[in-house]
Amino acid sequence: MTVIDIPGSKSVTARALFLAAAARGTSTLLRPLRSDDTEGFAEGLKALGYEVRQEPGAWHIQGRPDGPKADAADVYCRDGATTARFLPTLAAAAGHGTYTFDASPQMRRRPLGPLTTALRTLGVDLRHHEREGHHPLTVHAAGIKGGALTLDAGESSQYLTALLMLGPLTAEGLTITVTDLVSEPYVEITLAMMRAFGADVGHQGRTYTVAPTGYTATTYAIEPDASTSSYFFAAAALQAGTTVTVPGLGTGALQGDLGFVDVLRRMGADVEITDTATTVRGTGTLHCLTVNMRDISDTMPTLAALAPFADGPVRIEDVANTRVKECDRLDACAENLRRLGITVTTGPDWIEIQPGTPAGPAEIATHGDHRIVMSFAVAALRTPGITYDDPGCVRKTFPDFHDVFGDVFRDSFGDDFGAFTRTP
């Protein structure tokens, strides 16, 4: 059995940084993810005037309930969607000044219109500089009274998360009625974490109510990243007798993406989830299936890369939102599977992958997307010679991925181990 220490969750780390910055007192985050995305978030907080002290294994954030210390700032959000969506919301809710936000070309392409429309509905003076609904943008912040609004979060649950976290910072509280929602388990993460920082938030159906309580500082432990764990679990499922255990992800885990192991169980893998860990063991069989991955869509590429080794077609449905991630992940998965000689068909919100033996080595077109790289590392276990056009984009969430994955599955790579693409 191989026990793997997976880095902290990106989603949990980003939320914790927002909540700690908004809280009364100094919060300590234990085992935060240290990657390009989370470093970008921390740097953004510093640019706004928050005090963030980073030590190995712990980050300390001096909260400012009254908002950023700076009354003017230029914040660069890098590639991070949570940074690009959460920080303007924090500045709008708690700030009193003028704050400009920009991002990488990749992030500039990603939408945030439903969020900025909602902020304007709440009275925020917000202006997009070039393309409406996209970065760059400027927020002229003067606090938010609160009120009620309607939100379409069918494109990204991060819109709802940003507004929920804003709620306790308003003068009168916030009521949000959601017309559509994708990746709902991520919202459950938000609600649980808000309560851990002292918020009063609840919902009936798709209507969420947030009281104007503010937040209280706390010490918060970041659990391992369930999305990142999916690559190691999938690799175990692919190989008979291979067992992978991830401690820190158990029955009480916040992240819905741990549900990926239920997909692996349906395909034939042995799965055990205890209070403290999750273990997957390959049985030598991978069954075909049709699966709705709307709530765990970040793991869609993992299943797509595993799918050719099943005993029949694998069809993944209700994942339209993956087309507006770091890249169009549906098309990217299809493109790369075809490069490996696998037959694939796609539709607006689905992909179907036929079983087959990869034709041989191929260069994976990453489109700068960390999840495409890490997913196709699973396929590389059965396809000697796979390389990537941009292996280094894993720095977004797991800078050491190539080394860790290669070392864990060294025996599977065999003589090809030295050719396994590592981060430059």
PDB file of N, CA, C and O in Angstrom, residues 3 18 21 53 156 163 193 220 275 345 402 412:
ATOM      1  N   VAL A   3       1.017   5.215   0.698  1.00  0.00           N
ATOM      2  CA  VAL A   3       0.364   6.343   1.366  1.00  0.00           C
ATOM      3  C   VAL A   3       0.938   7.630   0.787  1.00  0.00           C
ATOM      4  O   VAL A   3       2.162   7.814   0.763  1.00  0.00           O
ATOM      5  N   PHE A  18      -9.775  34.410   2.056  1.00  0.00           N
ATOM      6  CA  PHE A  18     -10.816  35.453   2.038  1.00  0.00           C
ATOM      7  C   PHE A  18     -11.382  35.641   3.444  1.00  0.00           C
ATOM      8  O   PHE A  18     -11.453  36.775   3.961  1.00  0.00           O
ATOM      9  N   ALA A  21      -8.976  37.169   5.970  1.00  0.00           N
ATOM     10  CA  ALA A  21      -8.742  38.591   5.719  1.00  0.00           C
ATOM     11  C   ALA A  21      -9.901  39.443   6.216  1.00  0.00           C
ATOM     12  O   ALA A  21      -9.704  40.586   6.653  1.00  0.00           O
ATOM     13  N   ARG A  53       1.510  36.633   6.771  1.00  0.00           N
ATOM     14  CA  ARG A  53       2.825  36.099   7.131  1.00  0.00           C
ATOM     15  C   ARG A  53       2.849  34.604   6.832  1.00  0.00           C
ATOM     16  O   ARG A  53       2.041  33.839   7.391  1.00  0.00           O
ATOM     17  N   SER A 156     -20.656  28.812 -13.134  1.00  0.00           N
ATOM     18  CA  SER A 156     -19.636  28.599 -12.110  1.00  0.00           C
ATOM     19  C   SER A 156     -20.241  28.823 -10.732  1.00  0.00           C
ATOM     20  O   SER A 156     -20.890  29.847 -10.481  1.00  0.00           O
ATOM     21  N   LEU A 163     -20.386  35.758  -3.472  1.00  0.00           N
ATOM     22  CA  LEU A 163     -21.466  36.577  -2.917  1.00  0.00           C
ATOM     23  C   LEU A 163     -21.868  36.112  -1.522  1.00  0.00           C
ATOM     24  O   LEU A 163     -22.185  36.931  -0.652  1.00  0.00           O
ATOM     25  N   MET A 193     -17.329  26.486   5.816  1.00  0.00           N
ATOM     26  CA  MET A 193     -16.191  27.314   6.205  1.00  0.00           C
ATOM     27  C   MET A 193     -16.652  28.663   6.747  1.00  0.00           C
ATOM     28  O   MET A 193     -16.052  29.188   7.705  1.00  0.00           O
ATOM     29  N   TYR A 220      -7.488  27.301  11.298  1.00  0.00           N
ATOM     30  CA  TYR A 220      -8.233  26.445  10.371  1.00  0.00           C
ATOM     31  C   TYR A 220      -7.269  25.517   9.630  1.00  0.00           C
ATOM     32  O   TYR A 220      -6.303  25.976   8.999  1.00  0.00           O
ATOM     33  N   ASP A 275     -12.877   7.244   8.666  1.00  0.00           N
ATOM     34  CA  ASP A 275     -12.951   8.583   9.250  1.00  0.00           C
ATOM     35  C   ASP A 275     -11.735   9.425   8.889  1.00  0.00           C
ATOM     36  O   ASP A 275     -11.816  10.661   8.856  1.00  0.00           O
ATOM     37  N   THR A 345     -16.354  10.935 -29.199  1.00  0.00           N
ATOM     38  CA  THR A 345     -17.384  11.857 -29.701  1.00  0.00           C
ATOM     39  C   THR A 345     -17.778  12.799 -28.569  1.00  0.00           C
ATOM     40  O   THR A 345     -17.717  12.431 -27.392  1.00  0.00           O
ATOM     41  N   HIS A 402       4.936  16.155 -11.106  1.00  0.00           N
ATOM     42  CA  HIS A 402       5.659  15.194 -11.938  1.00  0.00           C
ATOM     43  C   HIS A 402       6.599  14.328 -11.102  1.00  0.00           C
ATOM     44  O   HIS A 402       6.682  13.112 -11.305  1.00  0.00           O
ATOM     45  N   SER A 412       5.603   1.181 -12.610  1.00  0.00           N
ATOM     46  CA  SER A 412       4.712   1.122 -13.770  1.00  0.00           C
ATOM     47  C   SER A 412       5.371   1.711 -15.005  1.00  0.00           C
ATOM     48  O   SER A 412       5.171   1.231 -16.120  1.00  0.00           O
TER      49      SER A 412
END
